[in-house]
Amino acid sequence: MTFELPSPSDPGLLRTLNRRLVLRALVESNSLETLAVIVRRTRVSRPTVEAALSELMEQGWVEELAPGMSGTGRLGRPARRFRFRNDFGILVGLDVGVHKIVVKIADARGAVVHEHLSRLDTVSTKSLDLDRIIEEVRLAVIGSGLRGSRIWSLGCGFPGVVSADGVIQRSVVVPDMVGLDLARELSRSLETAALVENDANLATLAEHREGASSQAGSVVVVTTGRRISSGLIINGSLLRGRHGAAGEIGALPVLQWADAPGKKDITEYGHALGTGISALVLAVDPETVVIQGEFRNQGPALLAAVRAELDKYCVYVPSVQLSALGTGAVATGGVHLAREHFHTHILGLSGLD
């Protein structure tokens, strides 16, 4: 089932817009809402709201709770109460890596209800087993207890440059997958709307939506480890660039580290990293820089080295922080990507202001 989106010439356009307004009021609320509250929030007449609720309940998006006692505790005519059905389908965030696959299952509002991690014994790092990826998603759905629920949307992070329509354009990590339409393959196999994005971009989306930079308008997020890459949020929106390769600072020779730094060279690593970050800061002038990686007790030394380079080269020095999201940031970003697609393109909740 999909939410019906009419053409502008549809005579039922006003009715559909009213349904969207009512649905948005319930989606944005984390509690039960009475009819009076919905009328006040939507600024639509009571009969119109009642008609919209009736249609939404028939379609399965909304449910009405059984009437009970009135708020005073006395018997009387109880207020009708409604809520958006979080369990009416699920959203999936997927992190596809060479050594692991992370899947996060979320309800229709975007709250994560289950996480699934699978370690990979990779013989060859030139390609990934597509069937294995799909199977891990299915196992995650089963593990969530929501087997049989429709996957409304899936956001997948991939280690490489990805086109806007989900085709792998370039990957140093798994070069044999270049040219694969991963979005189409996932959509076809899982019967859902699948979106594929560079993994660093999804980690950046996660940081901006709920991480260290959630209050910032412009952010640079740098992921470190066996390879270095970054993502950019400019004025609240993800910057992909013409080919989806914005932020690929790992191509700089000074940053091509084969492995994560050891304790003895963390300062040297931080100075090299700070040089690459300086170029991004000079280009986009962000409020915040967030560094993702597992540094344990070496974080303060790394930050000090990075800040020293920013002080040296940058006109305006942003705040620099370590991420608190951990290794699940890419899958978390996938959930946010799936949620935004679901709300915009399936529920039709954008452009209602």
CSV table of N, CA, C and O in Angstrom, one decimal, residues 230-313:
chain,number,residue,atom,x,y,z
A,230,SER,N,35.2,11.8,4.2
A,230,SER,CA,34.5,12.8,5.0
A,230,SER,C,33.1,13.1,4.3
A,230,SER,O,32.9,12.8,3.1
A,231,GLY,N,32.2,13.7,5.1
A,231,GLY,CA,31.0,14.2,4.5
A,231,GLY,C,30.7,15.6,4.9
A,231,GLY,O,31.3,16.1,5.9
A,232,LEU,N,29.9,16.3,4.2
A,232,LEU,CA,29.7,17.7,4.4
A,232,LEU,C,28.2,18.0,4.5
A,232,LEU,O,27.4,17.6,3.6
A,233,ILE,N,27.8,18.7,5.5
A,233,ILE,CA,26.4,19.3,5.6
A,233,ILE,C,26.6,20.8,5.5
A,233,ILE,O,27.3,21.5,6.3
A,234,ILE,N,25.9,21.4,4.5
A,234,ILE,CA,26.0,22.9,4.3
A,234,ILE,C,24.6,23.4,4.4
A,234,ILE,O,23.7,23.0,3.7
A,235,ASN,N,24.4,24.3,5.4
A,235,ASN,CA,23.1,24.9,5.6
A,235,ASN,C,22.0,23.9,5.8
A,235,ASN,O,20.9,24.0,5.3
A,236,GLY,N,22.3,22.8,6.5
A,236,GLY,CA,21.4,21.8,6.8
A,236,GLY,C,21.2,20.7,5.8
A,236,GLY,O,20.4,19.7,6.0
A,237,SER,N,21.8,20.8,4.6
A,237,SER,CA,21.7,19.8,3.6
A,237,SER,C,23.0,19.1,3.2
A,237,SER,O,24.0,19.7,3.3
A,238,LEU,N,22.9,17.8,2.9
A,238,LEU,CA,24.1,17.0,2.6
A,238,LEU,C,24.6,17.5,1.2
A,238,LEU,O,23.9,17.6,0.2
A,239,LEU,N,25.9,17.8,1.2
A,239,LEU,CA,26.6,18.2,-0.1
A,239,LEU,C,27.2,16.9,-0.7
A,239,LEU,O,28.1,16.3,-0.2
A,240,ARG,N,26.7,16.6,-1.9
A,240,ARG,CA,27.2,15.4,-2.6
A,240,ARG,C,28.2,15.7,-3.7
A,240,ARG,O,29.1,15.0,-4.0
A,241,GLY,N,28.0,16.9,-4.3
A,241,GLY,CA,28.9,17.3,-5.4
A,241,GLY,C,28.3,16.7,-6.7
A,241,GLY,O,27.4,16.0,-6.7
A,242,ARG,N,28.9,17.1,-7.8
A,242,ARG,CA,28.5,16.7,-9.2
A,242,ARG,C,28.4,15.2,-9.3
A,242,ARG,O,27.4,14.6,-9.9
A,243,HIS,N,29.4,14.4,-8.8
A,243,HIS,CA,29.5,13.0,-9.0
A,243,HIS,C,29.2,12.2,-7.8
A,243,HIS,O,29.4,11.0,-7.7
A,244,GLY,N,28.9,12.9,-6.7
A,244,GLY,CA,28.8,12.2,-5.4
A,244,GLY,C,30.1,12.0,-4.7
A,244,GLY,O,30.2,11.2,-3.7
A,245,ALA,N,31.1,12.7,-5.1
A,245,ALA,CA,32.4,12.5,-4.5
A,245,ALA,C,32.9,13.6,-3.6
A,245,ALA,O,34.1,13.7,-3.3
A,246,ALA,N,32.0,14.5,-3.2
A,246,ALA,CA,32.4,15.6,-2.3
A,246,ALA,C,32.9,15.0,-1.0
A,246,ALA,O,32.4,14.1,-0.4
A,247,GLY,N,34.0,15.6,-0.5
A,247,GLY,CA,34.6,15.2,0.7
A,247,GLY,C,35.6,14.0,0.7
A,247,GLY,O,36.0,13.5,1.7
A,248,GLU,N,35.9,13.5,-0.5
A,248,GLU,CA,36.8,12.4,-0.6
A,248,GLU,C,38.3,12.8,-0.4
A,248,GLU,O,39.2,12.7,-1.2
A,249,ILE,N,38.6,13.3,0.9
A,249,ILE,CA,39.9,13.8,1.1
A,249,ILE,C,40.9,12.6,1.3
A,249,ILE,O,42.1,12.9,1.3
A,250,GLY,N,40.5,11.4,1.4
A,250,GLY,CA,41.4,10.3,1.5
A,250,GLY,C,42.2,10.1,0.2
A,250,GLY,O,43.2,9.4,0.2
A,251,ALA,N,41.9,10.8,-0.9
A,251,ALA,CA,42.7,10.7,-2.1
A,251,ALA,C,44.0,11.5,-2.0
A,251,ALA,O,44.9,11.3,-2.8
A,252,LEU,N,44.1,12.4,-1.0
A,252,LEU,CA,45.3,13.1,-0.8
A,252,LEU,C,46.4,12.2,-0.3
A,252,LEU,O,46.2,11.4,0.7
A,253,PRO,N,47.6,12.3,-0.9
A,253,PRO,CA,48.7,11.3,-0.5
A,253,PRO,C,49.0,11.4,1.0
A,253,PRO,O,49.3,10.4,1.6
A,254,VAL,N,49.0,12.6,1.6
A,254,VAL,CA,49.4,12.7,3.0
A,254,VAL,C,48.4,12.0,3.9
A,254,VAL,O,48.8,11.6,5.0
A,255,LEU,N,47.2,11.6,3.4
A,255,LEU,CA,46.2,10.9,4.2
A,255,LEU,C,46.1,9.5,3.9
A,255,LEU,O,45.2,8.8,4.5
A,256,GLN,N,46.8,8.9,3.0
A,256,GLN,CA,46.7,7.5,2.6
A,256,GLN,C,47.4,6.6,3.6
A,256,GLN,O,48.4,6.1,3.3
A,257,TRP,N,46.8,6.4,4.8
A,257,TRP,CA,47.3,5.5,5.8
A,257,TRP,C,46.7,4.1,5.6
A,257,TRP,O,45.5,4.0,5.4
A,258,ALA,N,47.5,3.1,5.6
A,258,ALA,CA,47.1,1.8,5.4
A,258,ALA,C,46.2,1.3,6.6
A,258,ALA,O,45.3,0.5,6.5
A,259,ASP,N,46.6,1.7,7.8
A,259,ASP,CA,45.9,1.2,9.0
A,259,ASP,C,45.7,2.4,10.0
A,259,ASP,O,46.3,3.5,9.8
A,260,ALA,N,44.8,2.2,10.9
A,260,ALA,CA,44.6,3.2,12.0
A,260,ALA,C,45.9,3.4,12.7
A,260,ALA,O,46.7,2.5,12.9
A,261,PRO,N,46.1,4.6,13.3
A,261,PRO,CA,47.4,4.9,13.9
A,261,PRO,C,47.6,4.1,15.2
A,261,PRO,O,46.7,3.8,15.9
A,262,GLY,N,48.8,3.8,15.5
A,262,GLY,CA,49.2,3.3,16.8
A,262,GLY,C,49.4,4.4,17.8
A,262,GLY,O,49.4,5.5,17.5
A,263,LYS,N,49.6,4.0,19.1
A,263,LYS,CA,49.7,5.0,20.1
A,263,LYS,C,50.9,5.9,19.9
A,263,LYS,O,50.8,7.1,20.2
A,264,LYS,N,52.0,5.4,19.4
A,264,LYS,CA,53.2,6.2,19.3
A,264,LYS,C,53.1,7.3,18.3
A,264,LYS,O,53.9,8.3,18.3
A,265,ASP,N,52.3,7.1,17.2
A,265,ASP,CA,52.2,8.1,16.2
A,265,ASP,C,50.9,8.8,16.1
A,265,ASP,O,50.6,9.4,15.0
A,266,ILE,N,50.1,8.9,17.1
A,266,ILE,CA,48.8,9.5,17.1
A,266,ILE,C,49.0,11.0,16.8
A,266,ILE,O,48.1,11.6,16.1
A,267,THR,N,50.0,11.6,17.3
A,267,THR,CA,50.2,13.1,17.1
A,267,THR,C,50.5,13.3,15.6
A,267,THR,O,50.0,14.3,15.0
A,268,GLU,N,51.4,12.5,15.1
A,268,GLU,CA,51.8,12.7,13.7
A,268,GLU,C,50.6,12.4,12.8
A,268,GLU,O,50.3,13.2,11.8
A,269,TYR,N,49.8,11.4,13.1
A,269,TYR,CA,48.5,11.2,12.4
A,269,TYR,C,47.6,12.4,12.5
A,269,TYR,O,47.0,12.8,11.5
A,270,GLY,N,47.5,13.0,13.7
A,270,GLY,CA,46.6,14.1,13.8
A,270,GLY,C,47.0,15.3,13.0
A,270,GLY,O,46.2,16.0,12.5
A,271,HIS,N,48.3,15.5,12.9
A,271,HIS,CA,48.8,16.7,12.1
A,271,HIS,C,48.5,16.4,10.6
A,271,HIS,O,48.1,17.4,9.9
A,272,ALA,N,48.7,15.2,10.1
A,272,ALA,CA,48.4,14.9,8.7
A,272,ALA,C,46.9,15.0,8.5
A,272,ALA,O,46.4,15.6,7.5
A,273,LEU,N,46.1,14.5,9.4
A,273,LEU,CA,44.6,14.6,9.3
A,273,LEU,C,44.2,16.1,9.3
A,273,LEU,O,43.3,16.5,8.5
A,274,GLY,N,44.8,16.9,10.2
A,274,GLY,CA,44.4,18.3,10.3
A,274,GLY,C,44.7,19.1,9.0
A,274,GLY,O,44.0,20.0,8.7
A,275,THR,N,45.8,18.6,8.3
A,275,THR,CA,46.1,19.3,7.0
A,275,THR,C,44.9,19.1,6.0
A,275,THR,O,44.5,20.1,5.4
A,276,GLY,N,44.5,17.9,5.9
A,276,GLY,CA,43.3,17.6,5.0
A,276,GLY,C,42.1,18.3,5.4
A,276,GLY,O,41.3,18.9,4.6
A,277,ILE,N,41.8,18.3,6.7
A,277,ILE,CA,40.6,18.9,7.3
A,277,ILE,C,40.7,20.4,7.0
A,277,ILE,O,39.6,21.1,6.7
A,278,SER,N,41.9,21.0,7.1
A,278,SER,CA,42.0,22.4,6.9
A,278,SER,C,41.5,22.8,5.5
A,278,SER,O,40.9,23.9,5.3
A,279,ALA,N,41.8,22.0,4.5
A,279,ALA,CA,41.4,22.3,3.1
A,279,ALA,C,39.8,22.4,3.1
A,279,ALA,O,39.3,23.2,2.4
A,280,LEU,N,39.2,21.4,3.8
A,280,LEU,CA,37.7,21.4,3.8
A,280,LEU,C,37.2,22.6,4.5
A,280,LEU,O,36.2,23.3,4.1
A,281,VAL,N,37.8,23.0,5.7
A,281,VAL,CA,37.3,24.1,6.5
A,281,VAL,C,37.5,25.4,5.7
A,281,VAL,O,36.6,26.2,5.7
A,282,LEU,N,38.6,25.6,5.0
A,282,LEU,CA,38.8,26.8,4.2
A,282,LEU,C,37.7,26.8,3.0
A,282,LEU,O,37.3,27.9,2.6
A,283,ALA,N,37.3,25.7,2.5
A,283,ALA,CA,36.4,25.7,1.4
A,283,ALA,C,34.9,25.9,1.8
A,283,ALA,O,34.2,26.7,1.1
A,284,VAL,N,34.5,25.4,3.0
A,284,VAL,CA,33.1,25.5,3.3
A,284,VAL,C,32.8,26.2,4.6
A,284,VAL,O,31.6,26.5,4.9
A,285,ASP,N,33.8,26.6,5.4
A,285,ASP,CA,33.6,27.4,6.6
A,285,ASP,C,32.5,26.8,7.5
A,285,ASP,O,31.5,27.5,7.8
A,286,PRO,N,32.7,25.6,8.0
A,286,PRO,CA,31.7,25.0,8.9
A,286,PRO,C,31.7,25.5,10.3
A,286,PRO,O,32.7,26.1,10.8
A,287,GLU,N,30.6,25.2,11.0
A,287,GLU,CA,30.6,25.6,12.4
A,287,GLU,C,31.3,24.5,13.3
A,287,GLU,O,31.9,24.8,14.3
A,288,THR,N,31.3,23.3,12.8
A,288,THR,CA,31.8,22.2,13.6
A,288,THR,C,32.5,21.1,12.7
A,288,THR,O,32.0,20.9,11.6
A,289,VAL,N,33.5,20.5,13.3
A,289,VAL,CA,34.2,19.4,12.6
A,289,VAL,C,34.1,18.2,13.6
A,289,VAL,O,34.4,18.4,14.8
A,290,VAL,N,33.5,17.1,13.2
A,290,VAL,CA,33.4,15.9,14.0
A,290,VAL,C,34.3,14.8,13.4
A,290,VAL,O,34.3,14.5,12.2
A,291,ILE,N,35.1,14.1,14.3
A,291,ILE,CA,36.0,13.1,13.8
A,291,ILE,C,35.5,11.8,14.4
A,291,ILE,O,35.2,11.6,15.6
A,292,GLN,N,35.2,10.8,13.5
A,292,GLN,CA,34.7,9.5,13.9
A,292,GLN,C,35.9,8.5,13.9
A,292,GLN,O,36.7,8.5,12.9
A,293,GLY,N,35.9,7.6,14.8
A,293,GLY,CA,37.0,6.6,14.9
A,293,GLY,C,37.1,6.0,16.3
A,293,GLY,O,36.6,6.6,17.2
A,294,GLU,N,37.8,4.9,16.4
A,294,GLU,CA,38.0,4.3,17.7
A,294,GLU,C,39.4,4.7,18.2
A,294,GLU,O,40.4,4.1,17.9
A,295,PHE,N,39.5,5.8,19.0
A,295,PHE,CA,40.8,6.2,19.5
A,295,PHE,C,41.1,5.9,21.0
A,295,PHE,O,42.1,6.2,21.5
A,296,ARG,N,40.0,5.4,21.7
A,296,ARG,CA,40.1,5.1,23.1
A,296,ARG,C,40.7,6.3,23.9
A,296,ARG,O,40.1,7.4,23.8
A,297,ASN,N,41.8,6.2,24.6
A,297,ASN,CA,42.3,7.3,25.4
A,297,ASN,C,43.3,8.2,24.6
A,297,ASN,O,43.9,9.1,25.1
A,298,GLN,N,43.3,8.0,23.3
A,298,GLN,CA,44.2,8.8,22.5
A,298,GLN,C,43.5,10.0,21.9
A,298,GLN,O,44.1,10.9,21.2
A,299,GLY,N,42.2,10.1,22.1
A,299,GLY,CA,41.4,11.2,21.6
A,299,GLY,C,41.9,12.6,21.8
A,299,GLY,O,42.0,13.4,20.9
A,300,PRO,N,42.2,12.9,23.1
A,300,PRO,CA,42.7,14.3,23.4
A,300,PRO,C,43.9,14.6,22.6
A,300,PRO,O,44.1,15.8,22.1
A,301,ALA,N,44.9,13.7,22.5
A,301,ALA,CA,46.1,14.0,21.7
A,301,ALA,C,45.8,14.2,20.2
A,301,ALA,O,46.4,15.1,19.6
A,302,LEU,N,44.9,13.4,19.7
A,302,LEU,CA,44.5,13.6,18.3
A,302,LEU,C,43.8,14.9,18.1
A,302,LEU,O,44.2,15.7,17.1
A,303,LEU,N,42.9,15.3,18.9
A,303,LEU,CA,42.2,16.6,18.8
A,303,LEU,C,43.2,17.8,18.9
A,303,LEU,O,43.1,18.7,18.1
A,304,ALA,N,44.2,17.7,19.8
A,304,ALA,CA,45.1,18.7,19.9
A,304,ALA,C,46.0,18.9,18.7
A,304,ALA,O,46.2,20.0,18.2
A,305,ALA,N,46.4,17.8,18.0
A,305,ALA,CA,47.1,17.9,16.8
A,305,ALA,C,46.3,18.4,15.7
A,305,ALA,O,46.8,19.2,14.9
A,306,VAL,N,45.1,18.0,15.5
A,306,VAL,CA,44.2,18.5,14.5
A,306,VAL,C,44.0,20.0,14.7
A,306,VAL,O,44.1,20.8,13.7
A,307,ARG,N,43.7,20.4,15.9
A,307,ARG,CA,43.4,21.9,16.1
A,307,ARG,C,44.7,22.7,15.8
A,307,ARG,O,44.5,23.9,15.4
A,308,ALA,N,45.8,22.2,16.1
A,308,ALA,CA,47.1,22.9,15.8
A,308,ALA,C,47.2,23.2,14.3
A,308,ALA,O,47.6,24.3,13.9
A,309,GLU,N,46.8,22.3,13.5
A,309,GLU,CA,46.8,22.5,12.0
A,309,GLU,C,45.8,23.5,11.6
A,309,GLU,O,46.0,24.3,10.7
A,310,LEU,N,44.6,23.4,12.2
A,310,LEU,CA,43.5,24.3,11.8
A,310,LEU,C,43.9,25.8,12.3
A,310,LEU,O,43.7,26.7,11.5
A,311,ASP,N,44.5,25.9,13.4
A,311,ASP,CA,45.0,27.2,13.9
A,311,ASP,C,46.0,27.8,12.9
A,311,ASP,O,46.1,29.0,12.7
A,312,LYS,N,46.8,26.9,12.3
A,312,LYS,CA,47.9,27.3,11.4
A,312,LYS,C,47.4,27.8,10.1
A,312,LYS,O,47.8,28.8,9.5
A,313,TYR,N,46.4,27.1,9.5
A,313,TYR,CA,46.0,27.4,8.2
A,313,TYR,C,44.6,28.1,8.0
A,313,TYR,O,44.4,28.7,6.9
